[in-house]
CSV table of C-alpha atoms in Angstrom, one decimal:
chain,number,residue,atom,x,y,z
X,1,UNK,CA,15.1,241.8,-150.7
X,2,UNK,CA,16.7,240.4,-153.9
X,3,UNK,CA,20.1,240.6,-152.2
X,4,UNK,CA,18.9,238.5,-149.2
X,5,UNK,CA,17.4,235.8,-151.5
X,6,UNK,CA,20.6,235.7,-153.6
X,7,UNK,CA,22.7,235.4,-150.4
X,8,UNK,CA,20.5,232.6,-149.1
X,9,UNK,CA,20.8,230.6,-152.4
X,10,UNK,CA,24.6,231.1,-152.3
X,11,UNK,CA,24.8,229.7,-148.8
X,12,UNK,CA,22.8,226.6,-149.8
X,13,UNK,CA,25.0,226.1,-152.8
X,14,UNK,CA,28.2,226.1,-150.6
X,15,UNK,CA,26.6,223.7,-148.1
X,16,UNK,CA,25.5,221.3,-150.8
X,17,UNK,CA,29.0,221.4,-152.4
X,18,UNK,CA,30.6,220.6,-149.1
X,19,UNK,CA,28.2,217.6,-148.6
X,20,UNK,CA,29.0,216.3,-152.1
X,21,UNK,CA,32.8,216.6,-151.5
X,22,UNK,CA,32.5,214.8,-148.2
X,23,UNK,CA,30.4,212.0,-149.7
X,24,UNK,CA,32.9,211.7,-152.6
X,25,UNK,CA,35.8,211.5,-150.2
X,26,UNK,CA,34.2,208.7,-148.2
X,27,UNK,CA,33.4,206.8,-151.3
X,28,UNK,CA,37.0,207.1,-152.6
X,29,UNK,CA,38.4,205.9,-149.2
X,30,UNK,CA,36.1,202.9,-149.1
X,31,UNK,CA,37.0,202.0,-152.7
X,32,UNK,CA,40.8,202.3,-151.9
X,33,UNK,CA,40.3,200.0,-148.8
X,34,UNK,CA,38.5,197.5,-150.9
X,35,UNK,CA,41.3,197.5,-153.5
X,36,UNK,CA,44.1,197.0,-150.9
X,37,UNK,CA,42.4,194.6,-148.6
X,38,UNK,CA,42.2,191.6,-151.0
X,39,UNK,CA,46.0,191.5,-151.2
X,40,UNK,CA,46.2,190.0,-147.7
X,41,UNK,CA,44.2,186.8,-148.4
X,42,UNK,CA,43.2,184.3,-145.7
X,43,UNK,CA,45.6,181.8,-147.1
X,44,UNK,CA,48.6,184.3,-146.7
X,45,UNK,CA,47.6,185.2,-143.2
X,46,UNK,CA,47.2,181.6,-142.1
X,47,UNK,CA,50.3,180.2,-143.8
X,48,UNK,CA,53.5,181.0,-141.7
X,49,UNK,CA,56.9,180.7,-143.2
X,50,UNK,CA,58.9,177.7,-142.0
X,51,UNK,CA,62.7,177.5,-141.6
X,52,UNK,CA,63.8,173.9,-141.0
X,53,UNK,CA,66.9,173.2,-139.0
X,54,UNK,CA,70.0,172.0,-140.9
X,55,UNK,CA,72.0,169.0,-139.7
X,56,UNK,CA,75.5,168.2,-141.0
X,57,UNK,CA,79.2,167.9,-140.4
X,58,UNK,CA,81.3,171.0,-140.0
X,59,UNK,CA,85.1,170.8,-140.7
X,60,UNK,CA,87.8,173.4,-140.4
X,61,UNK,CA,91.2,174.5,-139.2
X,62,UNK,CA,92.7,176.5,-136.4
X,63,UNK,CA,94.0,179.7,-138.0
X,64,UNK,CA,96.1,180.6,-134.9
X,65,UNK,CA,98.3,177.6,-135.2
X,66,UNK,CA,98.7,177.9,-139.0
X,67,UNK,CA,99.6,181.6,-138.9
X,68,UNK,CA,101.9,181.1,-135.9
X,69,UNK,CA,104.0,178.6,-137.9
X,70,UNK,CA,104.8,181.5,-140.3
X,71,UNK,CA,105.9,184.2,-137.9
X,72,UNK,CA,107.3,182.1,-134.9
X,73,UNK,CA,110.4,180.1,-135.9
X,74,UNK,CA,110.3,178.1,-132.6
X,75,UNK,CA,106.8,176.6,-133.4
X,76,UNK,CA,105.3,174.4,-136.1
X,77,UNK,CA,101.9,172.9,-135.9
X,78,UNK,CA,98.3,172.6,-137.2
X,79,UNK,CA,94.9,171.6,-135.9
X,80,UNK,CA,91.8,170.2,-137.7
X,81,UNK,CA,88.5,170.9,-135.9
X,82,UNK,CA,85.0,169.4,-136.5
X,83,UNK,CA,81.6,169.0,-135.1
X,84,UNK,CA,78.4,167.2,-135.8
X,85,UNK,CA,74.9,168.4,-134.8
X,86,UNK,CA,73.1,165.8,-132.7
X,87,UNK,CA,70.0,167.7,-131.5
X,88,UNK,CA,68.7,171.3,-131.7
X,89,UNK,CA,71.4,172.4,-129.2
X,90,UNK,CA,73.9,169.6,-128.7
X,91,UNK,CA,76.9,169.1,-131.0
X,92,UNK,CA,79.6,166.4,-130.8
X,93,UNK,CA,83.0,168.0,-131.3
X,94,UNK,CA,86.6,166.9,-132.0
X,95,UNK,CA,90.0,168.4,-132.6
X,96,UNK,CA,93.1,166.6,-133.9
X,97,UNK,CA,96.5,168.2,-134.3
X,98,UNK,CA,100.3,168.1,-134.2
X,99,UNK,CA,102.7,170.5,-132.3
X,100,UNK,CA,106.4,171.0,-132.3
X,101,UNK,CA,107.7,173.6,-129.8
X,102,UNK,CA,111.4,174.6,-129.2
X,103,UNK,CA,112.0,176.9,-126.2
X,104,UNK,CA,115.2,178.4,-124.8
X,105,UNK,CA,115.0,179.6,-121.2
X,106,UNK,CA,117.7,181.2,-119.1
X,107,UNK,CA,119.2,177.9,-118.0
X,108,UNK,CA,117.9,175.2,-120.4
X,109,UNK,CA,116.4,174.6,-123.8
X,110,UNK,CA,114.1,171.8,-125.0
X,111,UNK,CA,112.0,170.6,-127.9
X,112,UNK,CA,108.6,168.9,-127.6
X,113,UNK,CA,107.1,167.1,-130.6
X,114,UNK,CA,103.8,165.1,-130.7
X,115,UNK,CA,100.2,164.7,-131.7
X,116,UNK,CA,96.9,165.0,-129.8
X,117,UNK,CA,93.2,164.5,-130.0
X,118,UNK,CA,90.3,166.1,-128.0
X,119,UNK,CA,86.8,164.7,-127.9
X,120,UNK,CA,83.7,166.2,-126.3
X,121,UNK,CA,80.6,168.2,-126.9
X,122,UNK,CA,79.2,171.7,-127.2
X,123,UNK,CA,75.8,173.0,-126.0
X,124,UNK,CA,74.4,176.0,-127.9
X,125,UNK,CA,72.9,178.7,-125.6
X,126,UNK,CA,71.9,181.0,-128.4
X,127,UNK,CA,68.4,181.2,-129.9
X,128,UNK,CA,68.7,181.9,-133.6
X,129,UNK,CA,66.3,184.0,-135.7
X,130,UNK,CA,64.9,182.6,-139.0
X,131,UNK,CA,67.6,180.7,-140.8
X,132,UNK,CA,70.6,181.9,-138.8
X,133,UNK,CA,72.9,179.2,-137.4
X,134,UNK,CA,75.1,181.1,-135.0
X,135,UNK,CA,76.4,179.5,-131.8
X,136,UNK,CA,77.3,180.9,-128.3
X,137,UNK,CA,78.2,177.7,-126.5
X,138,UNK,CA,79.8,176.0,-123.5
X,139,UNK,CA,81.3,172.5,-123.7
X,140,UNK,CA,83.8,170.0,-122.4
X,141,UNK,CA,86.7,168.0,-123.9
X,142,UNK,CA,88.7,164.9,-123.0
X,143,UNK,CA,92.3,165.3,-124.3
X,144,UNK,CA,95.0,162.8,-125.0
X,145,UNK,CA,98.6,163.5,-126.3
X,146,UNK,CA,101.5,161.2,-127.3
X,147,UNK,CA,104.8,163.0,-127.6
X,148,UNK,CA,108.5,163.1,-127.1
X,149,UNK,CA,110.8,165.5,-125.1
X,150,UNK,CA,114.3,166.5,-126.0
X,151,UNK,CA,116.6,168.3,-123.6
X,152,UNK,CA,118.8,170.3,-125.9
X,153,UNK,CA,121.1,172.0,-123.4
X,154,UNK,CA,121.3,173.2,-119.8
X,155,UNK,CA,123.5,175.2,-117.4
X,156,UNK,CA,124.4,173.6,-114.1
X,157,UNK,CA,123.1,175.4,-111.1
X,158,UNK,CA,125.7,177.0,-108.9
X,159,UNK,CA,125.9,179.7,-106.2
X,160,UNK,CA,129.6,180.3,-106.6
X,161,UNK,CA,130.1,183.6,-108.5
X,162,UNK,CA,133.8,182.8,-109.2
X,163,UNK,CA,133.0,180.0,-111.6
X,164,UNK,CA,130.9,181.1,-114.6
X,165,UNK,CA,128.0,178.9,-115.8
X,166,UNK,CA,128.9,176.8,-118.8
X,167,UNK,CA,126.3,175.6,-121.3
X,168,UNK,CA,126.2,171.9,-121.7
X,169,UNK,CA,124.7,170.5,-124.9
X,170,UNK,CA,123.1,167.1,-124.3
X,171,UNK,CA,120.4,166.5,-127.0
X,172,UNK,CA,118.8,163.8,-124.8
X,173,UNK,CA,115.5,162.6,-126.3
X,174,UNK,CA,112.8,160.5,-124.7
X,175,UNK,CA,110.0,159.0,-126.6
X,176,UNK,CA,106.7,157.4,-125.6
X,177,UNK,CA,105.5,160.1,-123.3
X,178,UNK,CA,101.8,160.8,-122.8
X,179,UNK,CA,99.3,163.0,-121.0
X,180,UNK,CA,95.5,162.9,-120.2
X,181,UNK,CA,93.5,166.0,-119.4
X,182,UNK,CA,90.0,167.6,-119.3
X,183,UNK,CA,88.8,170.9,-120.6
X,184,UNK,CA,86.0,173.4,-120.0
X,185,UNK,CA,85.3,175.2,-123.2
X,186,UNK,CA,83.3,178.4,-124.1
X,187,UNK,CA,83.1,180.0,-127.4
X,188,UNK,CA,81.2,181.5,-130.3
X,189,UNK,CA,80.7,180.5,-133.9
X,190,UNK,CA,79.0,182.6,-136.6
X,191,UNK,CA,78.1,182.1,-140.2
X,192,UNK,CA,79.8,184.7,-142.3
X,193,UNK,CA,78.4,183.6,-145.7
X,194,UNK,CA,76.9,180.5,-147.3
X,195,UNK,CA,78.3,177.5,-145.4
X,196,UNK,CA,81.4,179.2,-144.0
X,197,UNK,CA,81.7,179.8,-140.3
X,198,UNK,CA,84.2,181.7,-138.1
X,199,UNK,CA,84.7,180.9,-134.5
X,200,UNK,CA,86.7,181.6,-131.3
X,201,UNK,CA,87.1,179.5,-128.1
X,202,UNK,CA,88.6,179.9,-124.7
X,203,UNK,CA,89.7,176.8,-122.7
X,204,UNK,CA,90.5,176.0,-119.1
X,205,UNK,CA,92.4,172.7,-118.8
X,206,UNK,CA,93.1,170.4,-116.0
X,207,UNK,CA,95.8,167.7,-116.2
X,208,UNK,CA,94.7,164.3,-115.0
X,209,UNK,CA,97.9,162.3,-115.5
X,210,UNK,CA,101.2,162.4,-117.4
X,211,UNK,CA,104.5,160.5,-118.0
X,212,UNK,CA,107.6,162.5,-117.8
X,213,UNK,CA,111.3,162.1,-118.7
X,214,UNK,CA,113.5,160.6,-116.0
X,215,UNK,CA,115.4,163.8,-115.2
X,216,UNK,CA,113.3,166.5,-116.9
X,217,UNK,CA,109.8,167.9,-116.3
X,218,UNK,CA,107.2,168.3,-119.0
X,219,UNK,CA,106.9,172.1,-119.6
X,220,UNK,CA,104.9,171.9,-122.8
X,221,UNK,CA,102.4,169.2,-123.9
X,222,UNK,CA,101.0,169.2,-127.5
X,223,UNK,CA,97.3,170.0,-127.4
X,224,UNK,CA,97.5,171.0,-123.8
X,225,UNK,CA,100.0,173.9,-124.4
X,226,UNK,CA,102.2,175.3,-121.6
X,227,UNK,CA,101.9,173.5,-118.3
X,228,UNK,CA,101.7,175.8,-115.3
X,229,UNK,CA,102.1,174.9,-111.7
X,230,UNK,CA,99.1,173.1,-110.1
X,231,UNK,CA,98.4,171.1,-113.3
X,232,UNK,CA,96.2,173.9,-114.6
X,233,UNK,CA,96.5,175.4,-118.1
X,234,UNK,CA,94.7,177.7,-120.5
X,235,UNK,CA,94.3,177.8,-124.3
X,236,UNK,CA,92.3,179.3,-127.2
X,237,UNK,CA,91.9,178.8,-130.9
X,238,UNK,CA,90.5,180.9,-133.8
X,239,UNK,CA,88.9,178.7,-136.5
X,240,UNK,CA,87.4,178.9,-139.9
X,241,UNK,CA,85.2,175.9,-141.0
X,242,UNK,CA,82.8,174.7,-143.6
X,243,UNK,CA,79.4,173.1,-143.1
X,244,UNK,CA,78.5,170.0,-145.2
X,245,UNK,CA,74.7,169.8,-144.8
X,246,UNK,CA,73.3,166.3,-144.7
X,247,UNK,CA,69.6,166.8,-144.1
X,248,UNK,CA,67.0,169.2,-142.8
X,249,UNK,CA,64.7,168.6,-139.9
X,250,UNK,CA,61.2,170.2,-139.3
X,251,UNK,CA,61.2,168.9,-135.7
X,252,UNK,CA,62.8,172.1,-134.4
X,253,UNK,CA,61.8,174.4,-137.3
X,254,UNK,CA,61.6,178.2,-136.8
X,255,UNK,CA,58.1,179.6,-137.6
X,256,UNK,CA,57.7,183.3,-138.6
X,257,UNK,CA,54.6,184.7,-136.9
X,258,UNK,CA,51.8,186.1,-139.1
X,259,UNK,CA,48.6,188.0,-138.1
X,260,UNK,CA,48.2,185.5,-135.3
X,261,UNK,CA,51.6,186.6,-133.8
X,262,UNK,CA,50.0,187.2,-130.4
X,263,UNK,CA,49.2,183.5,-130.1
X,264,UNK,CA,52.6,182.0,-131.1
X,265,UNK,CA,56.3,182.6,-130.2
X,266,UNK,CA,59.1,182.7,-132.8
X,267,UNK,CA,59.4,178.9,-132.8
X,268,UNK,CA,55.7,178.4,-133.5
X,269,UNK,CA,54.8,177.3,-129.9
X,270,UNK,CA,51.4,178.5,-128.6
X,271,UNK,CA,51.6,181.2,-126.0
X,272,UNK,CA,49.2,180.9,-123.1
X,273,UNK,CA,47.1,184.0,-123.1
X,274,UNK,CA,45.6,185.7,-120.1
X,275,UNK,CA,41.9,185.6,-119.4
X,276,UNK,CA,41.4,189.3,-120.0
X,277,UNK,CA,43.1,189.1,-123.5
X,278,UNK,CA,40.9,186.1,-124.4
X,279,UNK,CA,37.8,188.0,-123.4
X,280,UNK,CA,38.8,191.1,-125.5
X,281,UNK,CA,39.5,188.9,-128.5
X,282,UNK,CA,36.2,187.1,-128.0
X,283,UNK,CA,34.3,190.4,-127.9
X,284,UNK,CA,36.1,191.6,-131.1
X,285,UNK,CA,35.0,188.4,-133.0
X,286,UNK,CA,31.4,188.7,-131.8
X,287,UNK,CA,31.2,192.2,-133.2
């Protein structure tokens, strides 16, 4: 009988200890929640971070032309590139340069020397995150070049195998030549650090008009590059440039979503919610 009573008291003691432990655990969890919750204040949740858009002038050089002047003895040249941000996605662009190309083919050799300018614009297709300023763009250019052509030498054309072809040095130069063309441009530009950008472009060119020597065809045009048949050409450049910021605009600012991220997109524009989502949110607030 005493054993049963002792066993009964022991069971009650174990149950009571379990209840006390459970109550203490709930109290500790509630206290921890209260201590952590105040860190996320209403002001923090309701105050998104803004990243204004920077506007300025970006100036650089074509690395391909500069490096080619070192390893290719037949070429000397340089190109200065620049752009100015007009709106969120539109950039005015320009390139100015100088080329000197000497080429020796099987039956002739020539030298082309002149300067050029290209003017146009780029449209950025890339949506940046936070304060990134990368570009994936398409654009257009109008190009103009003023140059001279020098026919250095040539070999007369003959079908008679008994008479060998003789090289004739002429060094005949003609100044005041010009060319007009248009370009379709596509490229990328990314910020590598601070205000320094690296970029690459591909170009499809179409010749509009040109003046040529009296007895020699233009085979290379500064800024236009090699002229192929059908007045179509291609080109590319690899650039490094530096951005000189002039001002910041909050008009197209990037907004980082907070607790209300389901109501806004990455640019801070309100997202239209479906009726069922609105009803669920309304029920949550009413509780």
